[in-house]
Amino acid sequence: MTNRRNFLTGAGAITGAVVAASVSKVAMAALPEPVLQTKPDTMAPLVPNSGRPYNPVVTLNGWTLPWRMNNGVKEFHLVAEPVVREMSPGFKAHLWGYNGQSPGPTIEVVEGDRVRIFVTNKLPEHTSVHWHGQRLPNGMDGVTGLTQKGIDPGKTFVYEFVARRPGTFMYHPHADEMVQMAMGMMGFWITHPKAKHPLIDEVDRDFVFLLNAYDIDPGAYTPKIMTMLEFNLWSWNSRVFPGIDPLVVRKNDKVRIRMGNLTMTNHPIHLHGHEFLVTGTDGGPTPKSTRWYEVTTDVAVGQMRQIEFVADEEGDWAFHCHKSHHTMNAMGHDVPTMIGVDHRKVVRDIANLIPDYMVMGERGMADMGEMEMPLPDNTERMMSGAGPFGTVEMGGMFSMVKVRKDQKPGDYKDPGWYKHPAGEVAYEWTGAMPNPARFAAEGGQTMPVQNMPAKEVEVQVRKPMGRMKH
Ligand SMILES: [Cu+2]
C-alpha cells in the first residue's frame, strides 16, 4: 500500500502558486506569496534557511509552511479555502482547509520569534484563526466577535505576536466552529526552544499529526457538519489507514511524536513494542518528576500530547487508537451481530434464488477485510491494508512505527516490510494436542441473589454495532 505511493517527494513537490480570483493582485502585492500543496504526501522536514536553527518536525501526510523574513519578522501566509483531500488512495473528500490541504501546513518557529501571519479568506463565509495554546496579546487570539471581527470572504487579516513559550500548539477557526472544524480546518504549530532546554530533549525524529474525524456517507464527498457523536471516519491529518504513512525511524533513534486532538471524543493512542514517556502537554514540557512509562496515552478533546521513546526494537510496530471502532472506516450496511449463527442452509436456499447472495459476519467480521464487496464510488472500505501476512483488517487511526537498523539518519523513506529473523514469527502448532486440564468449579462463594429469574438465561454477546456508525 504505501509502496504504491512516493513516500517522501521532497521540497520540490511544494508548488508555489499565487492565489487568484476574489483577492485582487494589488491587494496581494505586499503579502508573502502563499505556498500551496496539492498532494497528501509526507513532505521532507523543512530545514530552516533563515532565523535560529532547529531540528524540524515531520508532519505525517503533511508539510511545513515556508516563511519570509521581513526586518526580523517571520511572515507566513495562510489561505483558508475549500480543498480536495485524498483521505486514502482512491478516496477523496471535499473539505475546507488551508493552502490546498486539510489539515493546513504546520507552522514552525523558535521561542522569541516575532511572527506575522497573513490570513486570506477564500471560503464562502467569514472565518478567523485561533492560535490554540499560545501566550499572546488578547486581540490576537482569534475569537470572532470577542477579540476581533470575522474575516469576511475575500479579506485578509494580519495576526502578529511573539512566540513566547516553546511547545506544541494547534491553530483552528474560532468562527462558525462546528462547521469549519467538521470540514477540516486545523493545523499544527511547533515553537522550538531557542537554546538547550532542561525539559526538552534533542531527538532524532520528531513527528506531528492531528487527530480528526469526519462523517461522510459512503459514496458522498462532503462531510456532514451537524454530527456530534456518530462520525464514521477517524483520521490522522485527514488520512485513514491504509492511507496513513508509516513513521520510519532508525534503530536506537530517540523519537518524539506530537499529537493534538480536534475531534469530539478522546483517543487512547497505543504503541506496540516500546514504552514511552509523556514529555509534554498543551501547557508545555512536563516536569520530569511527573513522567512515567506507558504504552497507551489518552488524548482528550482539545488536548495535545507529546510522547518520547528510544526505538530500540526492530520491526513493524502497530501504532493506533485503542478504541476499536476508531480503527475501522465507514460502512454503509446495517450489520447485526451474526457470530455463532449458522446460515449455511438459509444461504443455500437463498442462493438458489439470488446467485450472488452472501451473509456477513457469522465468523466475526474479519472476512470483510478480504471480501471484494461492491461499494459505491468514492467509498473507503471498512478495513483493509495488505500486509506481508495478509489483510491487516484495520482502517481509521492506524499506522506503524517502522524501526530499522539500516535506515539512514534523516531518511524517512518506507523501507518495506520488516524481514523477521528465522524463528521469530508466531507459527502454527502441528504436533499432538494434549487434553486441556480444567479446574473443578469452585462456585458457591458469591452472595446469594434475592430475586432469581424464573428461568436461567444464557446471555448472547451482541456487539454494539447496530448501525455501524462508530
Ligand atoms: Cu480513537
CSV table of C-alpha atoms and ligand atoms in Angstrom, one decimal:
chain,number,residue,atom,x,y,z
A,1,MET,CA,0.0,0.0,0.0
A,2,THR,CA,2.5,2.7,1.0
A,3,ASN,CA,4.8,1.3,-1.7
A,4,ARG,CA,2.3,2.3,-4.3
A,5,ARG,CA,3.0,5.9,-3.5
A,6,ASN,CA,6.0,8.1,-3.3
A,7,PHE,CA,6.6,8.4,0.4
A,8,LEU,CA,8.9,11.5,0.5
A,9,THR,CA,8.8,13.5,-2.6
A,10,GLY,CA,11.0,16.3,-1.2
A,11,ALA,CA,10.6,20.0,-1.1
A,12,GLY,CA,10.4,20.1,-4.9
A,13,ALA,CA,6.8,18.9,-4.7
A,14,ILE,CA,5.7,22.0,-2.9
A,15,THR,CA,4.5,24.2,-5.7
A,16,GLY,CA,4.3,27.9,-5.3
A,17,ALA,CA,1.1,29.4,-6.7
A,18,VAL,CA,-0.3,32.9,-6.4
A,19,VAL,CA,-3.9,32.8,-5.2
A,20,ALA,CA,-6.1,34.2,-7.9
A,21,ALA,CA,-9.7,35.2,-8.2
A,22,SER,CA,-11.5,37.1,-5.5
A,23,VAL,CA,-8.4,38.7,-3.9
A,24,SER,CA,-7.0,41.4,-6.2
A,25,LYS,CA,-3.4,41.3,-7.3
A,26,VAL,CA,-2.7,44.8,-5.9
A,27,ALA,CA,-4.0,43.9,-2.5
A,28,MET,CA,-1.7,40.8,-2.6
A,29,ALA,CA,1.4,42.7,-3.7
A,30,ALA,CA,2.7,43.4,-0.2
A,31,LEU,CA,1.9,39.9,1.1
A,32,PRO,CA,4.2,36.9,1.1
A,33,GLU,CA,3.2,34.7,-1.9
A,34,PRO,CA,1.1,31.9,-0.5
A,35,VAL,CA,2.6,28.5,-0.9
A,36,LEU,CA,0.1,25.8,-1.8
A,37,GLN,CA,0.3,22.0,-1.6
A,38,THR,CA,-1.9,19.7,-3.7
A,39,LYS,CA,-0.6,16.3,-2.6
A,40,PRO,CA,-1.2,14.3,0.6
A,41,ASP,CA,2.3,13.0,0.8
A,42,THR,CA,4.6,13.3,3.8
A,43,MET,CA,7.0,16.0,2.8
A,44,ALA,CA,10.6,16.2,3.9
A,45,PRO,CA,11.3,18.3,7.0
A,46,LEU,CA,11.7,21.9,6.1
A,47,VAL,CA,15.2,22.8,7.3
A,48,PRO,CA,15.2,26.5,8.2
A,49,ASN,CA,17.2,28.7,5.9
A,50,SER,CA,16.8,31.9,8.0
A,51,GLY,CA,16.5,32.7,11.7
A,52,ARG,CA,17.7,30.5,14.5
A,53,PRO,CA,18.4,26.8,13.6
A,54,TYR,CA,16.4,23.9,14.9
A,55,ASN,CA,15.6,20.3,14.1
A,56,PRO,CA,12.5,20.5,12.0
A,57,VAL,CA,9.5,18.2,12.5
A,58,VAL,CA,7.9,15.8,10.1
A,59,THR,CA,4.2,16.3,9.5
A,60,LEU,CA,2.5,12.9,8.8
A,61,ASN,CA,1.0,13.1,5.3
A,62,GLY,CA,1.6,16.9,5.5
A,63,TRP,CA,4.1,19.7,5.2
A,64,THR,CA,5.6,22.8,6.8
A,65,LEU,CA,4.7,26.3,5.6
A,66,PRO,CA,7.7,28.2,4.3
A,67,TRP,CA,8.1,31.8,5.6
A,68,ARG,CA,9.7,35.1,4.5
A,69,MET,CA,12.0,37.1,6.8
A,70,ASN,CA,10.9,40.8,6.8
A,71,ASN,CA,13.1,43.0,9.0
A,72,GLY,CA,13.5,40.3,11.6
A,73,VAL,CA,9.8,39.2,11.5
A,74,LYS,CA,8.9,35.8,10.2
A,75,GLU,CA,6.0,36.3,7.8
A,76,PHE,CA,3.6,33.4,6.9
A,77,HIS,CA,0.6,33.5,4.6
A,78,LEU,CA,-2.3,31.1,5.3
A,79,VAL,CA,-5.2,30.9,2.8
A,80,ALA,CA,-8.5,29.5,4.1
A,81,GLU,CA,-10.2,27.7,1.2
A,82,PRO,CA,-12.1,24.7,0.0
A,83,VAL,CA,-9.8,21.8,-0.7
A,84,VAL,CA,-9.9,18.3,-2.1
A,85,ARG,CA,-8.2,15.9,0.3
A,86,GLU,CA,-7.3,12.4,-0.7
A,87,MET,CA,-8.1,10.6,2.6
A,88,SER,CA,-6.6,7.3,1.3
A,89,PRO,CA,-5.7,6.2,-2.2
A,90,GLY,CA,-8.8,6.4,-4.3
A,91,PHE,CA,-11.0,8.1,-1.7
A,92,LYS,CA,-11.3,11.9,-1.9
A,93,ALA,CA,-13.2,14.2,0.4
A,94,HIS,CA,-14.3,17.8,-0.3
A,95,LEU,CA,-13.1,19.6,2.8
A,96,TRP,CA,-12.2,23.1,3.9
A,97,GLY,CA,-8.6,23.7,4.9
A,98,TYR,CA,-5.6,26.0,4.3
A,99,ASN,CA,-3.2,26.4,1.4
A,100,GLY,CA,-4.6,23.5,-0.6
A,101,GLN,CA,-4.8,20.9,2.1
A,102,SER,CA,-6.6,19.7,5.2
A,103,PRO,CA,-5.1,20.0,7.7
A,104,GLY,CA,-3.3,23.1,6.9
A,105,PRO,CA,0.5,23.3,6.8
A,106,THR,CA,2.5,23.0,10.0
A,107,ILE,CA,4.0,26.3,11.2
A,108,GLU,CA,7.4,26.1,12.9
A,109,VAL,CA,9.0,28.9,14.7
A,110,VAL,CA,11.6,29.4,17.5
A,111,GLU,CA,10.9,30.7,21.0
A,112,GLY,CA,11.3,34.5,20.9
A,113,ASP,CA,10.5,34.8,17.2
A,114,ARG,CA,8.2,37.7,16.2
A,115,VAL,CA,5.7,36.1,13.9
A,116,ARG,CA,3.3,37.9,11.4
A,117,ILE,CA,0.6,35.7,9.8
A,118,PHE,CA,-1.5,36.9,6.9
A,119,VAL,CA,-4.8,35.0,6.7
A,120,THR,CA,-6.7,35.3,3.4
A,121,ASN,CA,-10.3,34.1,3.4
A,122,LYS,CA,-11.4,32.3,0.3
A,123,LEU,CA,-14.3,30.5,2.0
A,124,PRO,CA,-17.9,31.3,1.3
A,125,GLU,CA,-18.4,32.6,4.9
A,126,HIS,CA,-16.3,34.5,7.5
A,127,THR,CA,-13.6,32.9,9.5
A,128,SER,CA,-10.8,33.6,12.0
A,129,VAL,CA,-7.8,31.8,13.3
A,130,HIS,CA,-7.3,31.0,16.9
A,131,TRP,CA,-3.7,30.1,18.0
A,132,HIS,CA,-4.6,27.3,20.4
A,133,GLY,CA,-2.4,27.4,23.5
A,134,GLN,CA,-0.3,30.5,22.7
A,135,ARG,CA,0.6,33.3,25.1
A,136,LEU,CA,-0.3,36.4,23.0
A,137,PRO,CA,-2.0,39.8,23.2
A,138,ASN,CA,-5.7,39.2,23.7
A,139,GLY,CA,-6.6,40.9,20.5
A,140,MET,CA,-4.5,38.3,18.5
A,141,ASP,CA,-6.4,35.3,20.0
A,142,GLY,CA,-8.7,35.0,17.0
A,143,VAL,CA,-12.1,34.7,18.6
A,144,THR,CA,-14.7,36.1,16.3
A,145,GLY,CA,-17.0,38.6,18.0
A,146,LEU,CA,-15.0,38.6,21.2
A,147,THR,CA,-11.5,39.7,20.2
A,148,GLN,CA,-11.9,40.6,16.5
A,149,LYS,CA,-14.3,41.0,13.6
A,150,GLY,CA,-14.7,37.9,11.5
A,151,ILE,CA,-12.5,37.8,8.3
A,152,ASP,CA,-15.1,38.2,5.6
A,153,PRO,CA,-14.8,36.3,2.3
A,154,GLY,CA,-12.1,37.9,0.1
A,155,LYS,CA,-10.5,39.8,3.0
A,156,THR,CA,-7.0,39.3,4.5
A,157,PHE,CA,-6.3,39.9,8.2
A,158,VAL,CA,-2.9,40.1,9.9
A,159,TYR,CA,-2.0,38.4,13.2
A,160,GLU,CA,1.2,39.4,14.9
A,161,PHE,CA,2.8,38.2,18.2
A,162,VAL,CA,6.0,36.8,19.7
A,163,ALA,CA,6.1,33.1,20.2
A,164,ARG,CA,6.8,33.3,23.9
A,165,ARG,CA,6.9,29.7,25.1
A,166,PRO,CA,8.3,26.6,23.4
A,167,GLY,CA,6.0,23.7,22.9
A,168,THR,CA,3.3,22.0,20.8
A,169,PHE,CA,0.3,24.1,19.6
A,170,MET,CA,-2.5,24.0,17.1
A,171,TYR,CA,-4.5,26.5,15.1
A,172,HIS,CA,-8.1,26.4,14.0
A,173,PRO,CA,-11.0,28.8,13.3
A,174,HIS,CA,-13.0,30.4,16.1
A,175,ALA,CA,-15.9,31.3,13.8
A,176,ASP,CA,-18.8,29.0,12.9
A,177,GLU,CA,-16.5,26.5,14.6
A,178,MET,CA,-18.8,23.5,14.5
A,179,VAL,CA,-19.0,23.7,10.7
A,180,GLN,CA,-15.4,24.8,10.0
A,181,MET,CA,-13.8,22.2,12.1
A,182,ALA,CA,-16.1,19.5,10.9
A,183,MET,CA,-14.9,20.5,7.4
A,184,GLY,CA,-11.3,20.0,8.3
A,185,MET,CA,-9.9,23.5,9.2
A,186,MET,CA,-7.0,23.0,11.5
A,187,GLY,CA,-3.2,22.9,11.6
A,188,PHE,CA,-0.2,22.2,13.8
A,189,TRP,CA,2.2,24.7,15.3
A,190,ILE,CA,5.6,24.0,16.8
A,191,THR,CA,7.6,26.5,18.8
A,192,HIS,CA,11.2,25.1,19.2
A,193,PRO,CA,13.2,26.2,22.2
A,194,LYS,CA,15.8,28.9,21.5
A,195,ALA,CA,18.6,27.2,23.4
A,196,LYS,CA,19.1,23.9,25.3
A,197,HIS,CA,16.1,23.4,27.5
A,198,PRO,CA,16.3,21.3,30.7
A,199,LEU,CA,12.9,19.7,29.9
A,200,ILE,CA,13.1,19.5,26.1
A,201,ASP,CA,15.5,16.8,24.9
A,202,GLU,CA,17.0,16.8,21.4
A,203,VAL,CA,15.6,14.0,19.3
A,204,ASP,CA,16.5,12.2,16.1
A,205,ARG,CA,12.9,12.1,14.7
A,206,ASP,CA,10.1,14.5,15.6
A,207,PHE,CA,6.7,13.6,14.1
A,208,VAL,CA,3.4,15.6,14.4
A,209,PHE,CA,-0.2,14.9,13.4
A,210,LEU,CA,-3.7,16.0,14.4
A,211,LEU,CA,-6.5,13.5,15.4
A,212,ASN,CA,-9.6,14.5,13.4
A,213,ALA,CA,-12.9,12.9,12.4
A,214,TYR,CA,-15.4,13.2,9.6
A,215,ASP,CA,-18.9,12.0,8.9
A,216,ILE,CA,-19.0,11.2,5.1
A,217,ASP,CA,-21.7,8.9,3.8
A,218,PRO,CA,-20.4,6.1,1.6
A,219,GLY,CA,-20.4,7.4,-1.9
A,220,ALA,CA,-20.5,11.1,-0.8
A,221,TYR,CA,-17.7,13.6,-0.9
A,222,THR,CA,-18.6,16.2,1.7
A,223,PRO,CA,-18.7,15.7,5.4
A,224,LYS,CA,-22.0,16.2,7.3
A,225,ILE,CA,-21.5,19.1,9.6
A,226,MET,CA,-24.1,18.6,12.3
A,227,THR,CA,-22.7,15.3,13.5
A,228,MET,CA,-21.7,15.3,17.2
A,229,LEU,CA,-21.1,11.7,18.0
A,230,GLU,CA,-21.6,9.4,15.1
A,231,PHE,CA,-18.5,10.1,13.0
A,232,ASN,CA,-17.6,7.4,10.6
A,233,LEU,CA,-14.1,8.3,9.5
A,234,TRP,CA,-11.4,8.6,12.2
A,235,SER,CA,-8.3,10.1,10.8
A,236,TRP,CA,-4.8,11.3,11.4
A,237,ASN,CA,-4.2,14.5,9.5
A,238,SER,CA,-7.3,13.8,7.4
A,239,ARG,CA,-6.0,10.5,6.3
A,240,VAL,CA,-7.3,7.0,7.2
A,241,PHE,CA,-5.5,3.7,7.2
A,242,PRO,CA,-4.2,2.4,4.8
A,243,GLY,CA,-3.6,5.9,3.6
A,244,ILE,CA,-1.6,7.0,6.7
A,245,ASP,CA,2.2,6.9,6.1
A,246,PRO,CA,4.3,4.8,8.5
A,247,LEU,CA,6.6,6.6,11.0
A,248,VAL,CA,10.0,5.4,9.8
A,249,VAL,CA,12.9,5.5,12.3
A,250,ARG,CA,16.4,4.2,12.6
A,251,LYS,CA,17.1,1.7,15.4
A,252,ASN,CA,18.1,3.4,18.6
A,253,ASP,CA,16.8,6.8,17.4
A,254,LYS,CA,15.3,9.0,20.1
A,255,VAL,CA,11.7,9.6,18.7
A,256,ARG,CA,9.2,12.2,19.6
A,257,ILE,CA,5.6,12.1,18.4
A,258,ARG,CA,3.3,15.1,19.0
A,259,MET,CA,-0.5,14.7,18.7
A,260,GLY,CA,-3.3,17.2,19.0
A,261,ASN,CA,-7.0,16.1,19.3
A,262,LEU,CA,-9.6,18.2,17.4
A,263,THR,CA,-12.3,15.5,17.3
A,264,MET,CA,-15.2,15.4,19.8
A,265,THR,CA,-14.1,12.4,21.7
A,266,ASN,CA,-10.9,11.1,23.4
A,267,HIS,CA,-8.4,8.8,21.7
A,268,PRO,CA,-6.2,6.4,23.7
A,269,ILE,CA,-3.1,6.2,21.5
A,270,HIS,CA,-1.3,2.9,21.8
A,271,LEU,CA,2.3,2.0,20.6
A,272,HIS,CA,3.4,-1.6,20.3
A,273,GLY,CA,6.9,-2.9,21.3
A,274,HIS,CA,8.1,0.1,23.3
A,275,GLU,CA,7.3,2.1,26.4
A,276,PHE,CA,7.2,5.9,26.1
A,277,LEU,CA,7.1,8.9,28.4
A,278,VAL,CA,4.6,11.8,28.0
A,279,THR,CA,7.1,14.7,27.9
A,280,GLY,CA,4.7,17.5,27.0
A,281,THR,CA,1.1,18.6,27.1
A,282,ASP,CA,-0.8,21.7,26.0
A,283,GLY,CA,0.9,23.6,28.7
A,284,GLY,CA,4.4,22.8,27.5
A,285,PRO,CA,7.1,20.3,28.7
A,286,THR,CA,6.1,18.3,31.7
A,287,PRO,CA,8.3,18.4,34.9
A,288,LYS,CA,10.5,15.2,34.9
A,289,SER,CA,9.1,14.1,38.3
A,290,THR,CA,5.6,13.8,36.7
A,291,ARG,CA,6.7,11.4,33.9
A,292,TRP,CA,6.1,7.7,34.0
A,293,TYR,CA,6.3,5.0,31.3
A,294,GLU,CA,3.2,3.9,29.4
A,295,VAL,CA,2.3,2.2,26.2
A,296,THR,CA,-1.1,4.0,25.8
A,297,THR,CA,-1.8,7.7,26.4
A,298,ASP,CA,-5.3,9.2,26.3
A,299,VAL,CA,-5.5,12.4,24.3
A,300,ALA,CA,-8.7,14.2,25.4
A,301,VAL,CA,-10.7,16.6,23.3
A,302,GLY,CA,-8.7,19.8,22.6
A,303,GLN,CA,-5.6,18.4,24.2
A,304,MET,CA,-2.1,17.9,22.9
A,305,ARG,CA,0.4,15.2,24.0
A,306,GLN,CA,4.0,14.6,23.1
A,307,ILE,CA,5.5,11.2,23.7
A,308,GLU,CA,9.1,10.1,23.6
A,309,PHE,CA,10.9,6.8,23.4
A,310,VAL,CA,14.1,5.2,22.2
A,311,ALA,CA,13.3,3.0,19.2
A,312,ASP,CA,15.5,0.1,20.2
A,313,GLU,CA,13.4,-2.9,18.9
A,314,GLU,CA,13.5,-3.5,15.2
A,315,GLY,CA,10.2,-4.3,13.4
A,316,ASP,CA,6.9,-3.0,12.1
A,317,TRP,CA,5.2,-1.9,15.3
A,318,ALA,CA,1.5,-1.1,15.2
A,319,PHE,CA,0.6,2.4,16.4
A,320,HIS,CA,-3.1,3.2,16.7
A,321,CYS,CA,-6.1,4.5,18.7
A,322,HIS,CA,-7.2,1.7,21.1
A,323,LYS,CA,-10.9,2.4,20.5
A,324,SER,CA,-11.6,-0.5,18.1
A,325,HIS,CA,-14.2,1.4,16.2
A,326,HIS,CA,-11.7,4.1,15.5
A,327,THR,CA,-9.5,1.6,13.6
A,328,MET,CA,-12.4,1.0,11.1
A,329,ASN,CA,-13.7,3.1,8.3
A,330,ALA,CA,-17.3,3.9,7.3
A,331,MET,CA,-19.7,1.2,6.5
A,332,GLY,CA,-22.9,1.6,4.5
A,333,HIS,CA,-24.7,-1.5,5.7
A,334,ASP,CA,-26.8,-2.3,8.7
A,335,VAL,CA,-24.9,-5.3,10.2
A,336,PRO,CA,-26.4,-7.2,13.1
A,337,THR,CA,-24.0,-9.5,15.0
A,338,MET,CA,-24.1,-12.8,13.3
A,339,ILE,CA,-21.4,-14.6,15.3
A,340,GLY,CA,-22.4,-18.1,16.1
A,341,VAL,CA,-25.4,-18.1,13.8
A,342,ASP,CA,-25.0,-20.8,11.2
A,343,HIS,CA,-26.6,-19.6,7.9
A,344,ARG,CA,-25.4,-22.3,5.7
A,345,LYS,CA,-28.8,-23.8,5.0
A,346,VAL,CA,-30.5,-20.5,4.6
A,347,VAL,CA,-27.8,-19.3,2.3
A,348,ARG,CA,-28.1,-22.4,0.2
A,349,ASP,CA,-31.8,-21.8,-0.2
A,350,ILE,CA,-31.5,-18.1,-1.0
A,351,ALA,CA,-28.6,-18.7,-3.3
A,352,ASN,CA,-30.9,-20.8,-5.4
A,353,LEU,CA,-33.0,-17.6,-6.0
A,354,ILE,CA,-30.2,-15.0,-5.9
A,355,PRO,CA,-26.9,-16.4,-7.0
A,356,ASP,CA,-24.7,-13.7,-5.6
A,357,TYR,CA,-26.2,-13.7,-2.1
A,358,MET,CA,-23.9,-13.8,0.8
A,359,VAL,CA,-24.1,-13.4,4.6
A,360,MET,CA,-21.6,-11.2,6.5
A,361,GLY,CA,-20.2,-11.7,9.9
A,362,GLU,CA,-21.1,-15.2,11.1
A,363,ARG,CA,-17.5,-16.0,11.9
A,364,GLY,CA,-16.8,-12.4,13.1
A,365,MET,CA,-16.1,-9.5,10.7
A,366,ALA,CA,-12.6,-10.5,9.5
A,367,ASP,CA,-14.0,-11.7,6.2
A,368,MET,CA,-14.9,-8.1,5.5
A,369,GLY,CA,-11.2,-7.3,5.1
A,370,GLU,CA,-10.8,-9.6,2.2
A,371,MET,CA,-14.2,-9.6,0.6
A,372,GLU,CA,-14.4,-7.6,-2.6
A,373,MET,CA,-17.8,-6.1,-1.8
A,374,PRO,CA,-19.3,-3.9,-4.5
A,375,LEU,CA,-19.0,-0.4,-2.9
A,376,PRO,CA,-20.4,2.9,-4.1
A,377,ASP,CA,-17.8,5.1,-5.9
A,378,ASN,CA,-15.5,7.1,-3.6
A,379,THR,CA,-16.1,4.8,-0.6
A,380,GLU,CA,-13.2,3.8,1.7
A,381,ARG,CA,-13.5,0.1,2.6
A,382,MET,CA,-14.3,-0.6,6.2
A,383,MET,CA,-11.0,-2.3,6.9
A,384,SER,CA,-8.1,-3.3,4.7
A,385,GLY,CA,-4.4,-2.8,4.2
A,386,ALA,CA,-2.4,-5.5,2.5
A,387,GLY,CA,0.3,-6.7,5.0
A,388,PRO,CA,3.1,-9.2,4.4
A,389,PHE,CA,1.0,-11.9,6.0
A,390,GLY,CA,-2.4,-11.0,4.6
A,391,THR,CA,-5.0,-8.3,5.2
A,392,VAL,CA,-4.3,-6.1,8.3
A,393,GLU,CA,-8.1,-5.7,8.8
A,394,MET,CA,-7.7,-2.1,10.0
A,395,GLY,CA,-8.9,1.3,9.0
A,396,GLY,CA,-9.1,4.8,10.5
A,397,MET,CA,-6.5,5.8,13.2
A,398,PHE,CA,-3.9,3.1,12.5
A,399,SER,CA,-0.3,3.3,11.3
A,400,MET,CA,3.1,1.7,12.1
A,401,VAL,CA,6.4,2.7,13.6
A,402,LYS,CA,8.9,1.0,11.4
A,403,VAL,CA,12.2,0.6,13.2
A,404,ARG,CA,15.2,-0.4,11.0
A,405,LYS,CA,18.9,-0.7,11.9
A,406,ASP,CA,20.0,0.1,8.3
A,407,GLN,CA,17.7,3.2,7.9
A,408,LYS,CA,20.0,6.2,7.3
A,409,PRO,CA,19.7,9.3,9.6
A,410,GLY,CA,17.3,11.7,8.1
A,411,ASP,CA,15.9,9.1,5.7
A,412,TYR,CA,12.1,8.7,6.1
A,413,LYS,CA,11.5,6.5,3.1
A,414,ASP,CA,9.4,3.5,3.6
A,415,PRO,CA,11.8,0.5,3.9
A,416,GLY,CA,9.1,-2.0,3.0
A,417,TRP,CA,8.1,-4.8,5.4
A,418,TYR,CA,10.3,-6.0,8.2
A,419,LYS,CA,12.2,-9.2,7.5
A,420,HIS,CA,11.8,-11.2,10.7
A,421,PRO,CA,14.8,-13.3,11.7
A,422,ALA,CA,14.3,-17.0,11.4
A,423,GLY,CA,12.4,-18.5,14.3
A,424,GLU,CA,10.9,-15.1,15.4
A,425,VAL,CA,7.4,-15.3,13.8
A,426,ALA,CA,4.4,-16.9,15.5
A,427,TYR,CA,3.8,-20.3,13.8
A,428,GLU,CA,1.2,-23.0,13.6
A,429,TRP,CA,1.5,-25.9,16.0
A,430,THR,CA,1.2,-29.2,14.2
A,431,GLY,CA,2.2,-31.6,17.0
A,432,ALA,CA,0.0,-33.6,19.3
A,433,MET,CA,-2.8,-31.7,21.2
A,434,PRO,CA,-2.9,-32.8,24.9
A,435,ASN,CA,-6.3,-32.7,26.6
A,436,PRO,CA,-6.7,-29.4,28.4
A,437,ALA,CA,-6.6,-29.6,32.2
A,438,ARG,CA,-9.7,-28.0,33.5
A,439,PHE,CA,-10.1,-26.9,37.1
A,440,ALA,CA,-13.0,-28.1,39.1
A,441,ALA,CA,-15.6,-25.4,39.7
A,442,GLU,CA,-15.1,-23.5,43.0
A,443,GLY,CA,-18.5,-21.8,43.0
A,444,GLY,CA,-20.8,-21.2,45.8
A,445,GLN,CA,-18.9,-18.3,47.2
A,446,THR,CA,-20.9,-15.4,45.7
A,447,MET,CA,-23.5,-13.6,47.7
A,448,PRO,CA,-27.0,-15.3,47.2
A,449,VAL,CA,-29.2,-13.4,44.7
A,450,GLN,CA,-32.6,-12.5,46.1
A,451,ASN,CA,-34.9,-12.5,43.1
A,452,MET,CA,-33.7,-15.2,40.8
A,453,PRO,CA,-35.1,-15.0,37.3
A,454,ALA,CA,-37.8,-17.6,36.7
A,455,LYS,CA,-35.7,-19.4,34.2
A,456,GLU,CA,-31.9,-19.3,33.8
A,457,VAL,CA,-30.8,-17.4,30.7
A,458,GLU,CA,-27.6,-17.6,28.8
A,459,VAL,CA,-26.7,-14.2,27.5
A,460,GLN,CA,-25.5,-13.9,23.9
A,461,VAL,CA,-23.0,-11.1,23.5
A,462,ARG,CA,-24.3,-8.6,21.0
A,463,LYS,CA,-21.6,-6.1,19.8
A,464,PRO,CA,-22.8,-2.5,19.8
A,465,MET,CA,-22.7,-2.2,16.0
A,466,GLY,CA,-26.4,-1.8,15.2
A,467,ARG,CA,-25.9,0.9,12.6
A,468,MET,CA,-22.2,0.5,12.0
A,469,LYS,CA,-21.6,4.1,12.9
A,470,HIS,CA,-18.6,4.4,15.0
B,1,CU,CU,-9.9,7.0,18.8
